[in-house]
CSV table of C-alpha atoms and ligand atoms in Angstrom, one decimal:
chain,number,residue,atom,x,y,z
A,361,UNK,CA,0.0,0.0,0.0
A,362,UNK,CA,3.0,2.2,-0.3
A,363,UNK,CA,1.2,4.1,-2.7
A,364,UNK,CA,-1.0,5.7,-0.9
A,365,UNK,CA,1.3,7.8,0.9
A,366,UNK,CA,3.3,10.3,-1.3
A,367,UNK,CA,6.8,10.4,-1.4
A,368,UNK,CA,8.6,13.3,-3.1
A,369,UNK,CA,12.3,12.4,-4.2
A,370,UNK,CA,13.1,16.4,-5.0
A,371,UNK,CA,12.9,16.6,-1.6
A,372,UNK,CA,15.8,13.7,-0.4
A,373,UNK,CA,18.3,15.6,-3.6
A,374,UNK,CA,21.5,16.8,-2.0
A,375,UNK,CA,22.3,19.2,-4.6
A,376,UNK,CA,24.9,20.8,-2.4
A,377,UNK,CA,27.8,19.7,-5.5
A,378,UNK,CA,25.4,20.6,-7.6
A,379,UNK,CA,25.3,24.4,-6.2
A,380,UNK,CA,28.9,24.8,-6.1
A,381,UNK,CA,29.1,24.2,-9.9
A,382,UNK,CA,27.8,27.2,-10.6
A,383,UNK,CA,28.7,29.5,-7.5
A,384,UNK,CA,31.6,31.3,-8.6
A,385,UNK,CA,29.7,31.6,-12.0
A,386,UNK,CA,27.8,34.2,-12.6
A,387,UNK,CA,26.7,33.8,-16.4
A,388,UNK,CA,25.1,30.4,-17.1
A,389,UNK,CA,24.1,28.9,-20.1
A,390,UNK,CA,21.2,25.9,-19.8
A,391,UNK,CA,21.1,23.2,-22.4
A,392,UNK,CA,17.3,22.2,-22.9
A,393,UNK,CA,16.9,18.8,-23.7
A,394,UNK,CA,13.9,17.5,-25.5
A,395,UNK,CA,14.2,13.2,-25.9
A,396,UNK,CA,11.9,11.6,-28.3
A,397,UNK,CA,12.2,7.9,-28.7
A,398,UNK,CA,14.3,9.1,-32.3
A,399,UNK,CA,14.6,12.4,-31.7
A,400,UNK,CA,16.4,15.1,-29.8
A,401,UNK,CA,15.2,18.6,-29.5
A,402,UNK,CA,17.8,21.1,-28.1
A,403,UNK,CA,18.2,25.0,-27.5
A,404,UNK,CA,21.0,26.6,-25.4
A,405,UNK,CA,19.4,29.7,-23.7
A,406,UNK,CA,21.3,32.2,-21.4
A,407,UNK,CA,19.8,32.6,-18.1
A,408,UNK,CA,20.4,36.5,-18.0
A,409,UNK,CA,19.2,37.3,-21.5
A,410,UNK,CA,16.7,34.5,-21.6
A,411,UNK,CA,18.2,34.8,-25.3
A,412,UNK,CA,17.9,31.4,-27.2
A,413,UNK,CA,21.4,31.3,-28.1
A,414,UNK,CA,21.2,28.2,-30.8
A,415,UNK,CA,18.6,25.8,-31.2
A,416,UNK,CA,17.9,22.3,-33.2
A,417,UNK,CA,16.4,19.0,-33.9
A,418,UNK,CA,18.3,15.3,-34.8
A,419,UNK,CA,16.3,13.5,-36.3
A,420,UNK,CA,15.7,9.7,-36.9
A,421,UNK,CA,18.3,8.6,-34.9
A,422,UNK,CA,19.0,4.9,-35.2
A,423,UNK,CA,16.9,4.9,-38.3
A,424,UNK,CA,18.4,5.4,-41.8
A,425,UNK,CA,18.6,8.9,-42.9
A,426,UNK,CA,19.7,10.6,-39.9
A,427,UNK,CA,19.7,14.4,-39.7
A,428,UNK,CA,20.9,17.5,-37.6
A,429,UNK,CA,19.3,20.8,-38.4
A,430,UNK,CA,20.9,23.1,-36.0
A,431,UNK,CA,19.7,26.6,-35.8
A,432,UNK,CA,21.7,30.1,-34.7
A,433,UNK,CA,20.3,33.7,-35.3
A,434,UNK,CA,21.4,35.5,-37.6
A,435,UNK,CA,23.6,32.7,-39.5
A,436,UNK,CA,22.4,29.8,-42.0
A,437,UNK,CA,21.3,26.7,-40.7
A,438,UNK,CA,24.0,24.3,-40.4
A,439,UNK,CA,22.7,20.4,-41.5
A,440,UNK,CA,24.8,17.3,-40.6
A,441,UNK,CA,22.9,14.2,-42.5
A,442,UNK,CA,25.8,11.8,-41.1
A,443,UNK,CA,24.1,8.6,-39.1
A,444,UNK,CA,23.4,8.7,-35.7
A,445,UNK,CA,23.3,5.0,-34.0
A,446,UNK,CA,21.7,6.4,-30.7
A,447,UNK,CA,21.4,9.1,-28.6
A,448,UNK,CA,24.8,9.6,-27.4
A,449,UNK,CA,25.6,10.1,-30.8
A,450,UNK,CA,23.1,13.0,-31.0
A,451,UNK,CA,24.3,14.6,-27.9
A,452,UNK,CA,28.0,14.3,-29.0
A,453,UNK,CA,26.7,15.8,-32.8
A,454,UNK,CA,24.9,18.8,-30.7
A,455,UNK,CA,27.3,19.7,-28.3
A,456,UNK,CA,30.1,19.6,-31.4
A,457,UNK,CA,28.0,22.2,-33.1
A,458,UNK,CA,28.1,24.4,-30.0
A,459,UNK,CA,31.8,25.0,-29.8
A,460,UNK,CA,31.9,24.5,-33.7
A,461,UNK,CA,34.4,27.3,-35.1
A,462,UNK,CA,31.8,28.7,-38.2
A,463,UNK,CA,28.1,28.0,-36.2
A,464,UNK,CA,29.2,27.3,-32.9
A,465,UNK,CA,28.1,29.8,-29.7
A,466,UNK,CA,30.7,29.0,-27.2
A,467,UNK,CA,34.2,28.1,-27.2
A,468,UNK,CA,33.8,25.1,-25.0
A,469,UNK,CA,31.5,22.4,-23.7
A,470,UNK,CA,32.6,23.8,-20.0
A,471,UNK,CA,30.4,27.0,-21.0
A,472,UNK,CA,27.0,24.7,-20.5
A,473,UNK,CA,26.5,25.4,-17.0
A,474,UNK,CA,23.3,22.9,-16.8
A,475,UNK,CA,21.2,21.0,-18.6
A,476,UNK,CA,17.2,20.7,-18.3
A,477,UNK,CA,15.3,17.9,-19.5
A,478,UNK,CA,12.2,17.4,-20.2
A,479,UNK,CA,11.1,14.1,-18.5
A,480,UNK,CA,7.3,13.0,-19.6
A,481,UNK,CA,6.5,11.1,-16.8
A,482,UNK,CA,6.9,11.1,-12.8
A,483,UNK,CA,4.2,9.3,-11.8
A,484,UNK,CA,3.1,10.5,-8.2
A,485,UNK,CA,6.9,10.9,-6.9
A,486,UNK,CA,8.0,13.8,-8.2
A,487,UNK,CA,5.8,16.8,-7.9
A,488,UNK,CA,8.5,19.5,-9.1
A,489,UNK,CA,11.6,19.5,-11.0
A,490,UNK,CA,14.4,17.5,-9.6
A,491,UNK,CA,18.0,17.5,-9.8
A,492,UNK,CA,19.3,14.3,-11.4
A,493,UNK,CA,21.0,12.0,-9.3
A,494,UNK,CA,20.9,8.0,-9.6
A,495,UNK,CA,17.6,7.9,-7.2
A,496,UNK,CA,15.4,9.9,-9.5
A,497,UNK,CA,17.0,8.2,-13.1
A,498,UNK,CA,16.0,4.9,-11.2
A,499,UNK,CA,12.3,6.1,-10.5
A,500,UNK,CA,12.4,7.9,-14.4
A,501,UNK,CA,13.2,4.2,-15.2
A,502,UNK,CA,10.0,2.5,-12.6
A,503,UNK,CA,7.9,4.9,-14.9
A,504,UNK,CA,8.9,3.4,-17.9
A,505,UNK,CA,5.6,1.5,-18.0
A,506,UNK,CA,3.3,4.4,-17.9
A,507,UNK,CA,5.6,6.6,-20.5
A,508,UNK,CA,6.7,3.6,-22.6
A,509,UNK,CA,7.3,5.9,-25.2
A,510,UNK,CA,9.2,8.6,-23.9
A,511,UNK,CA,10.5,7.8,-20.2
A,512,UNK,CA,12.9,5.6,-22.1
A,513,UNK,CA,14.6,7.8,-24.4
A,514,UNK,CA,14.3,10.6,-21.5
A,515,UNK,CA,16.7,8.5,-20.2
A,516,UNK,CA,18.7,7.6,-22.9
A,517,UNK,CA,19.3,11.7,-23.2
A,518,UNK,CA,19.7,12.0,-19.6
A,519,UNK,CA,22.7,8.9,-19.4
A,520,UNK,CA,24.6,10.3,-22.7
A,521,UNK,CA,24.5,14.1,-20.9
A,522,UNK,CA,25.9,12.5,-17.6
A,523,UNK,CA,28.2,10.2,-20.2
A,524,UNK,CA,29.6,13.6,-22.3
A,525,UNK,CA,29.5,16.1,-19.6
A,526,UNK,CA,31.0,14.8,-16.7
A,527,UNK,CA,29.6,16.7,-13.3
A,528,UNK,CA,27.8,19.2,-15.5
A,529,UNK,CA,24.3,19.4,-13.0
A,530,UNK,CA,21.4,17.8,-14.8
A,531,UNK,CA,17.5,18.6,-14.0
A,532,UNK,CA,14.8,16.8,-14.9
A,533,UNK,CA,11.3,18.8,-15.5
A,534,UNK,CA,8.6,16.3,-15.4
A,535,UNK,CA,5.3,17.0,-17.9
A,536,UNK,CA,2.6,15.6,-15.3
A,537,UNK,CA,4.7,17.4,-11.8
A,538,UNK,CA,2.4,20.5,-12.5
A,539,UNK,CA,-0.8,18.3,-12.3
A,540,UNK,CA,0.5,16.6,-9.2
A,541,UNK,CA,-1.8,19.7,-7.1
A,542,UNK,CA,-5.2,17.9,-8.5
A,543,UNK,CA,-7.0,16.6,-5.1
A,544,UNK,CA,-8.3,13.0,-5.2
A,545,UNK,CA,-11.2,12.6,-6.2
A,546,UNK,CA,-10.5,14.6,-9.3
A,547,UNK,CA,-7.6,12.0,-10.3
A,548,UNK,CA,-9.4,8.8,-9.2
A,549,UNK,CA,-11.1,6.6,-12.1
A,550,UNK,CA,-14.3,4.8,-10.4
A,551,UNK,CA,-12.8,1.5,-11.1
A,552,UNK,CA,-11.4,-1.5,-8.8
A,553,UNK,CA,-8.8,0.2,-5.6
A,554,UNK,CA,-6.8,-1.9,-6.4
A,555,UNK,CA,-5.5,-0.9,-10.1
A,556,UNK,CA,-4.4,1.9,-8.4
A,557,UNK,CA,-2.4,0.1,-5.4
A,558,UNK,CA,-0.9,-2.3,-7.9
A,559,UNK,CA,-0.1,-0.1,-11.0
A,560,UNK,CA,-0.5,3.3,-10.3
A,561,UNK,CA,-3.3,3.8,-12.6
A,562,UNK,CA,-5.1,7.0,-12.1
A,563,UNK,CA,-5.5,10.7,-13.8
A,564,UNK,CA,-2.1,12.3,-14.5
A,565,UNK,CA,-2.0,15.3,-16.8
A,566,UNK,CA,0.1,15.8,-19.0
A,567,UNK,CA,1.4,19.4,-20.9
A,568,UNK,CA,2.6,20.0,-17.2
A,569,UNK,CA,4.9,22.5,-18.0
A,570,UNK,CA,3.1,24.8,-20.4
A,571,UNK,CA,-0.1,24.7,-18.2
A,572,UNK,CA,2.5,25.9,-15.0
A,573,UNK,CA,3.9,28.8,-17.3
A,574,UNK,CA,0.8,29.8,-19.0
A,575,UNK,CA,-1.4,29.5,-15.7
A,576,UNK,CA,1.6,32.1,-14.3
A,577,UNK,CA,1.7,34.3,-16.7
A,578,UNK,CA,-1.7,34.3,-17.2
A,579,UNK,CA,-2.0,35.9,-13.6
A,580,UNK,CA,0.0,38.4,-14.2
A,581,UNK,CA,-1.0,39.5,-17.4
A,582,UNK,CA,-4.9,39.5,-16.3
A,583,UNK,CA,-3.4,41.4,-13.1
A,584,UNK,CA,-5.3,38.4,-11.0
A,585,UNK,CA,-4.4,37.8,-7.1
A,586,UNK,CA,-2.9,34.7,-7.3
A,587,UNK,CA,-4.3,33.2,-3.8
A,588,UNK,CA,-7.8,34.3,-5.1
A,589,UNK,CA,-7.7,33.0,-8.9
A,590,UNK,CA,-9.6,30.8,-10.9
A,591,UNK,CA,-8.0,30.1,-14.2
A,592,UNK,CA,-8.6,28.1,-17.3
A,593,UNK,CA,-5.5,27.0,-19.7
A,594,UNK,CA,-6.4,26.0,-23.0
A,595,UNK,CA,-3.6,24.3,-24.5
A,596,UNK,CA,-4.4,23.4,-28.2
A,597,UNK,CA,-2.3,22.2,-30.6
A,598,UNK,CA,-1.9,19.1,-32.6
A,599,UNK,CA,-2.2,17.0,-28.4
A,600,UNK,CA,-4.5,19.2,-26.8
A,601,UNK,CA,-5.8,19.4,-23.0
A,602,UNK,CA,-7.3,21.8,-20.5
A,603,UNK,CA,-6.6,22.4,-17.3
A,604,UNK,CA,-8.3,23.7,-14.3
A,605,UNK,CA,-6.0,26.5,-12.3
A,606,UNK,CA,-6.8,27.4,-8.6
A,607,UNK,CA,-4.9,29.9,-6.5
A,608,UNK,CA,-2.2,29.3,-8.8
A,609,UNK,CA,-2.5,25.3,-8.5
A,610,UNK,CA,-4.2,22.5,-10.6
A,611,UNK,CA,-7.0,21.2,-9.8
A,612,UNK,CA,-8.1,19.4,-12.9
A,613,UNK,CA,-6.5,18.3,-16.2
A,614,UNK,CA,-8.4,16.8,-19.3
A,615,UNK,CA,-5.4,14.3,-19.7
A,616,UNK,CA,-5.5,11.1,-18.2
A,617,UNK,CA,-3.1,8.2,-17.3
A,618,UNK,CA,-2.2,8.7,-20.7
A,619,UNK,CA,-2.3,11.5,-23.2
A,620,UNK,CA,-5.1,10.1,-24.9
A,621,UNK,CA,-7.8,11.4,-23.1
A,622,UNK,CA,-10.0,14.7,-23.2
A,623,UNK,CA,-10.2,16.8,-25.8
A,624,UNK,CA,-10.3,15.5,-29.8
A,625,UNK,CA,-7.1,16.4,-30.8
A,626,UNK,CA,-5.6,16.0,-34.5
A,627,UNK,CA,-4.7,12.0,-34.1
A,628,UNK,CA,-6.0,11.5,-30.9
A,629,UNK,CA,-9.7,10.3,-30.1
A,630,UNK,CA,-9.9,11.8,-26.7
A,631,UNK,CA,-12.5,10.3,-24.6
A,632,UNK,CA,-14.3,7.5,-26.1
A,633,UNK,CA,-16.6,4.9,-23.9
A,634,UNK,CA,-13.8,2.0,-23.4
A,635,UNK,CA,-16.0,-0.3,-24.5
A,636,UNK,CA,-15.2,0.8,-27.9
A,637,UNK,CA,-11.6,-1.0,-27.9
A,638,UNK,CA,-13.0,-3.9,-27.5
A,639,UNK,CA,-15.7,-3.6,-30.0
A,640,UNK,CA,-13.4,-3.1,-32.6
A,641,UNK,CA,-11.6,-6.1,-31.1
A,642,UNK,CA,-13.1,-8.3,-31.5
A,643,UNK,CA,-15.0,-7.0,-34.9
A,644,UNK,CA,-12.0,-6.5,-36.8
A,645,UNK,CA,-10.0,-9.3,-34.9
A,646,UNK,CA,-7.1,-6.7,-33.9
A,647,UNK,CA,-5.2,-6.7,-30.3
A,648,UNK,CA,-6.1,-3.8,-27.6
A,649,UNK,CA,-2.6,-2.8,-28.4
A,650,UNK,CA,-3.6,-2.0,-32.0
A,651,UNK,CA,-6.9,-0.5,-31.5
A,652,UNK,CA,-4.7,2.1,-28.9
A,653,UNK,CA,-2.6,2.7,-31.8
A,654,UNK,CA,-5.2,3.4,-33.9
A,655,UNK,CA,-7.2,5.7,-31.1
A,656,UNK,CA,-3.8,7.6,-30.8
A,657,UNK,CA,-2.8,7.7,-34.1
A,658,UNK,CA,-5.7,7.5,-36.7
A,659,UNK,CA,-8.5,9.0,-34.7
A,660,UNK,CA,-9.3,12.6,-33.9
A,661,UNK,CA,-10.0,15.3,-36.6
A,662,UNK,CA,-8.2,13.2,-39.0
A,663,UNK,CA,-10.8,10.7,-38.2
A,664,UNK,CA,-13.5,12.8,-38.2
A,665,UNK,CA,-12.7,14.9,-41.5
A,666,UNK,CA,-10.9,11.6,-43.5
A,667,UNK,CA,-8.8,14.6,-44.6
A,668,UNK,CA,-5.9,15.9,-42.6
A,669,UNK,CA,-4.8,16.5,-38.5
A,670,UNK,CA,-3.9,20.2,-39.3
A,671,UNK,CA,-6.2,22.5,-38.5
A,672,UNK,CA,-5.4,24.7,-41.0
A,673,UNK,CA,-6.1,22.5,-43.6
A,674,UNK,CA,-9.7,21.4,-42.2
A,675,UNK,CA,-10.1,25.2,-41.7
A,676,UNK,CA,-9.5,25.8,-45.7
A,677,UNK,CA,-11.3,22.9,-46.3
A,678,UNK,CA,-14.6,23.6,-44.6
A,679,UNK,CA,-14.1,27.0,-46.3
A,680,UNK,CA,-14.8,25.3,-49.4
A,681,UNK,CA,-17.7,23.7,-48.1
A,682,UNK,CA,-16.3,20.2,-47.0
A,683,UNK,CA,-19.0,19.1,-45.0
A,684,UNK,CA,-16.5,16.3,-42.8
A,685,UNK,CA,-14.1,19.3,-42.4
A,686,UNK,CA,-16.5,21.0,-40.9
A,687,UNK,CA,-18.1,18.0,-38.7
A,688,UNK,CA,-14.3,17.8,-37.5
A,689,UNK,CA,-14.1,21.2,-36.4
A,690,UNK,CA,-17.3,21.2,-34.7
A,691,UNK,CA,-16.9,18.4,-33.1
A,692,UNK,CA,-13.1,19.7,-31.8
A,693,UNK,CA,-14.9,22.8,-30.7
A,694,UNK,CA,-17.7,21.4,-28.7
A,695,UNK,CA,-15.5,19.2,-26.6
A,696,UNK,CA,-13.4,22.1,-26.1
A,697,UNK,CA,-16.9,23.9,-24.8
A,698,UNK,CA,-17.7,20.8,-22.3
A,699,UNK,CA,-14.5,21.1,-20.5
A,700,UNK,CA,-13.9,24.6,-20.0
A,701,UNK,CA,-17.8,24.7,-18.9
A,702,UNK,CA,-17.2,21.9,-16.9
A,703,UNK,CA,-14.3,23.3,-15.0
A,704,UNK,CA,-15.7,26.4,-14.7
A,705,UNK,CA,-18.3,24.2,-12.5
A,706,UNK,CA,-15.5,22.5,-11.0
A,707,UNK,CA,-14.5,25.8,-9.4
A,708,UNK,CA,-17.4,27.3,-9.0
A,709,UNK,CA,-16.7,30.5,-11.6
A,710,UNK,CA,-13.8,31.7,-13.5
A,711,UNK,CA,-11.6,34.9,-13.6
A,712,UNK,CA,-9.7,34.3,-16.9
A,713,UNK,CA,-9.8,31.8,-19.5
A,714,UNK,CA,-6.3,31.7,-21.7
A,715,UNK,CA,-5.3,30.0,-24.7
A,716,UNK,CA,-1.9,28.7,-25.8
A,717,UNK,CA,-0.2,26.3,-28.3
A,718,UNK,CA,-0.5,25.7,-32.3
A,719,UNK,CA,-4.0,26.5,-32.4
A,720,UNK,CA,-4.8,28.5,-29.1
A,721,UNK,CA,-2.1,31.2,-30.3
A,722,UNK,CA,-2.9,31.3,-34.2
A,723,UNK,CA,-6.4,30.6,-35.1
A,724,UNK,CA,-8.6,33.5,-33.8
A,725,UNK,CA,-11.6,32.2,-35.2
A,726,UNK,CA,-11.4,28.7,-33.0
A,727,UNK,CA,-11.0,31.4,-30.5
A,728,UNK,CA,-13.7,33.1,-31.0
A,729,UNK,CA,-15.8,29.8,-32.0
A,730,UNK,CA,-15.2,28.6,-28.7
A,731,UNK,CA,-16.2,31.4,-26.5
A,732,UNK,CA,-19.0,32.3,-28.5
A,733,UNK,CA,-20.4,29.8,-26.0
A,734,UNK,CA,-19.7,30.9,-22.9
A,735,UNK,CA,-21.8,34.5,-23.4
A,736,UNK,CA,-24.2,33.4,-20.4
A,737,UNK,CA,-20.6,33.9,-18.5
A,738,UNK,CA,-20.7,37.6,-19.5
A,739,UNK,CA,-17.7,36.9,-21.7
A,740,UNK,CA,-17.3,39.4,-24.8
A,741,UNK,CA,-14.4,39.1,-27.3
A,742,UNK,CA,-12.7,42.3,-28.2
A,743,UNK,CA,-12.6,41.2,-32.0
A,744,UNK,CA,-9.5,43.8,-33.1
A,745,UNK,CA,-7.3,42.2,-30.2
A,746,UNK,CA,-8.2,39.4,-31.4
A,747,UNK,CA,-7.3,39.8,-34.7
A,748,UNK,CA,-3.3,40.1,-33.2
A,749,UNK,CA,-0.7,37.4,-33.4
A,750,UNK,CA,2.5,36.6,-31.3
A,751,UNK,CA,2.3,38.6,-28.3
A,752,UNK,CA,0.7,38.0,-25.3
A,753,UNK,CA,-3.2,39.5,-25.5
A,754,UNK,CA,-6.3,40.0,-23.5
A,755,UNK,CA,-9.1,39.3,-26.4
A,756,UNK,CA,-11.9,40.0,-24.4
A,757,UNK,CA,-13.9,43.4,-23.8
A,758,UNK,CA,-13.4,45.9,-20.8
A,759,UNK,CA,-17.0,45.2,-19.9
A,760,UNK,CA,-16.0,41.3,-20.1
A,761,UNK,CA,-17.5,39.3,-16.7
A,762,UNK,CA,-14.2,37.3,-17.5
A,763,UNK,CA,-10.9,37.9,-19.1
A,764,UNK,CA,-9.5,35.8,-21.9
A,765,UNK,CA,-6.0,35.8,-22.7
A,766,UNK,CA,-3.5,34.8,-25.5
A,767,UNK,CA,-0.4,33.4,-23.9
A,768,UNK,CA,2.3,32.0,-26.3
A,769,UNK,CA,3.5,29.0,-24.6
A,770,UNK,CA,7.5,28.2,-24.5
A,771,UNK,CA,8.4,24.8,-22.9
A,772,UNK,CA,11.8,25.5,-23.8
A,773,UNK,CA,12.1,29.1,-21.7
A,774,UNK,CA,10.1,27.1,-18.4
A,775,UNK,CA,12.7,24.0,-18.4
A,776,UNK,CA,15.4,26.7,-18.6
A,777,UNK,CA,13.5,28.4,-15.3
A,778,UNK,CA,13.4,25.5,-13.5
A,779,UNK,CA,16.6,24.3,-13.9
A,780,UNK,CA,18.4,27.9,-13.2
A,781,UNK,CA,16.5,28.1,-9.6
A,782,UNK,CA,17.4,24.7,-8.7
A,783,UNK,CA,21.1,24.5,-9.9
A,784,UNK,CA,21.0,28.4,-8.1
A,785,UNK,CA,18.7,27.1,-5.1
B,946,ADP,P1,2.2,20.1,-31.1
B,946,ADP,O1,1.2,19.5,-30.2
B,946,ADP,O2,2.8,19.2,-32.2
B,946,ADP,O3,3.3,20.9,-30.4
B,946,ADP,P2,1.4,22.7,-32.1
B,946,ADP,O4,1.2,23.4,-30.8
B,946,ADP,O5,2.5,23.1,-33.0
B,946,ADP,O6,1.4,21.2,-32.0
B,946,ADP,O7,0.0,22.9,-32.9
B,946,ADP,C1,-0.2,22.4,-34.2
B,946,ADP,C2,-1.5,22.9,-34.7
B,946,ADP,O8,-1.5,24.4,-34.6
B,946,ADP,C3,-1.8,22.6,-36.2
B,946,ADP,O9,-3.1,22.0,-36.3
B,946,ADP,C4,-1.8,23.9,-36.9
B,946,ADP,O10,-2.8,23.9,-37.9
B,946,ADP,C5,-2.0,24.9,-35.9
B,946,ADP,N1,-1.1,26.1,-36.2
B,946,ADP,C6,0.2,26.2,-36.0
B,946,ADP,N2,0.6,27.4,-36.5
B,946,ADP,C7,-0.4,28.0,-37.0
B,946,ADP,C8,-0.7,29.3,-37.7
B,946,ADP,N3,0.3,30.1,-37.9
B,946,ADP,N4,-1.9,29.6,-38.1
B,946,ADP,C9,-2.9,28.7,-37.8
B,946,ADP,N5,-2.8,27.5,-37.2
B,946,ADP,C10,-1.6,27.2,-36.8
């Protein structure tokens, strides 16, 4: 039953090495890591400047047709399409483009003070970012089973970092940590105790650290007292989820053990009545494993529409009168409508709704789609600020009973925040 009582390894770090690192130090440059299972997303921001510095992707590593695309302002892209066998190949590739003489940023490796990563799953241990030490890369690894995807090659990143960089302090900034706030019965599926005992299996979240930097910035921007705040995060982009934000903490997430559930999202079904995988089960004689690969990755507006998972293609489309594009984004929108309304139930009102990500950020009309609904709320959209693009917006009137916001999310910048006041802590 250890379970039930919640430990929280950040706690048990002695980071004490970790601080001396970077004492005498006063600039400090983080490496962001970003590990897919054949991919590796990078940027190398300063901490003073919160200037990204160089940024890039390697993709399909240990598949044929590797490739670095490595990014620095102001020079051309440099692209390295030599093979990389795994992911300590990838680090060694990105850390040589650093210190490279023509698009390198720094004249050593030394110059990386730390290094964040972005970890997708902590189940119920780690409810902030943590410094790395073999404790937490050993619980990164017991979560393997409900991240099979990414924990791994989180890991992989993490081990060929510690293997290329020596004593260089690593962090780990974990995608569900944010969620870890939500009380019980909020995470709890109605199904046997024991499920969750055994295995763990409950509500997580997911989008962790977008919905923590959006939520913040969202009460500053709104000019909201954070002890007495009620706020919505919209994150919509090709995954999409919600989350419920209460005096600064979450309360309720529309992700679920998984990433697949909530909202329809471009592959994704969202929720579905689980009888449904075994329906097509048993109908089309397929394993559970397949029918979840076909709910995670042939289902949502592609599904819907039989046309594409961008929305800016089923936007055109429905434009032109495709009827399925337009079912898609109807659909998309209404589930959207059910969970905002729902949280806004949850916690009994709501002082600011934002949106963030692909869609939340770009397409005004969604916007104004989905709030369209929510007039019995007082809301009005202020359609001129809403018109605007990149920045950081309120969309909604004056007169508005409740703000809504535009808050470009950035992952990237919140890993590099974490990691700076822990490494600094
Ligand atoms: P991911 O979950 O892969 O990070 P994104 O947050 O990049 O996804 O969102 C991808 C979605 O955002 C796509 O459906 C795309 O149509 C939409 N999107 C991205 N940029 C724009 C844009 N400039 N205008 C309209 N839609 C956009």
């Amino acid at each position: 039953m250890f379970f039930r009582k919640k430990k929280n390894v950040s706690e048990e770090v002695n980071n004490e090495t970790v601080k001396e690192a970077v004492k005498e130090n006063n600039k400090m440059n983080v490496l962001v890591i970003n590990c897919g299972s054949s991919s590796l997303k990078y940027q190398l921001i300063d901490k003073d400047t919160e200037q990204v510095l160089a940024k890039g992707l390697c993709e399909r590593i240990g598949i044929e047709g590797s490739c670095l695309t490595h990014k620095v302002p102001g020079k051309e892209d440099y692209v390295d399409q030599s093979f990389m066998e795994d992911h300590k190949v990838a680090v060694q590739k990105v850390l040589d483009a650093l210190v490279d003489a023509d698009h390198g940023v720094i004249a050593s490796v030394n110059e990386i003070n730390a290094v964040g990563h972005r970890v997708l799953h902590g189940s119920v241990f780690f409810t902030d970012s943590v410094v790395i030490n073999d404790e937490v890369k050993k619980v990164i690894r017991d979560c393997f089973d409900l991240g099979p995807l990414h924990n791994p090659a989180n890991l992989i990143g993490i081990e060929a970092c510690e293997a290329l960089m020596g004593d260089t302090p690593q962090v780990a900034v974990f995608d569900t940590a944010f969620h870890q706030t939500m009380p019980e019965k909020a995470y709890m599926y109605a199904i046997p105790r024991e499920y969750y005992d055994k295995y763990h299996i409950r509500k997580y979240g997911f989008h962790g650290t977008s919905h923590s930097f959006v939520s913040k910035r969202t009460i500053e921007v709104a000019g909201l007292d954070k002890d007495n705040s009620k706020v919505i995060v919209c994150h919509l982009g090709n995954g999409s989820s919600i989350s419920a934000v209460q005096n600064g903490k979450c309360v309720d997430t529309s992700m679920g053990l998984t990433p697949l559930e909530g909202l329809i999202m471009g592959t994704r079904s969202g929720d579905v009545d689980a009888a449904v995988v075994q329906y097509i089960a048993n109908k089309e004689n397929k394993t559970v494993d397949e029918v979840l690969n076909i709910l995670n990755k042939k289902s949502g507006v592609l599904a819907l529409s039989q046309l594409s998972s961008d929305f800016r293609d089923l936007d055109n489309a429905a434009d032109e009168g495709n009827e399925l594009a337009r079912l898609a984004l109807d659909a998309f929108i209404y589930r959207v409508v059910k969970y905002v309304g729902s949280y806004v139930a949850a916690m009994n009102g709501v002082d600011c709704i934002t949106f963030t990500a692909g869609i939340g950020e770009n397409n005004s009309r969604m916007r104004k789609a989905i709030m369209s609904s929510f007039e019995y709320l007082g809301i009005k959209i202020d359609d001129e600020a809403n018109a605007k693009r990149g920045e950081e917006l309120i969309i909604s009137t004056a007169d508005s009973k409740v703000k809504v916001c535009v808050i470009p999310t950035n992952e990237e910048l919140a890993i590099c925040r974490e990691t700076v006041a822990l490494v600094n802590a």
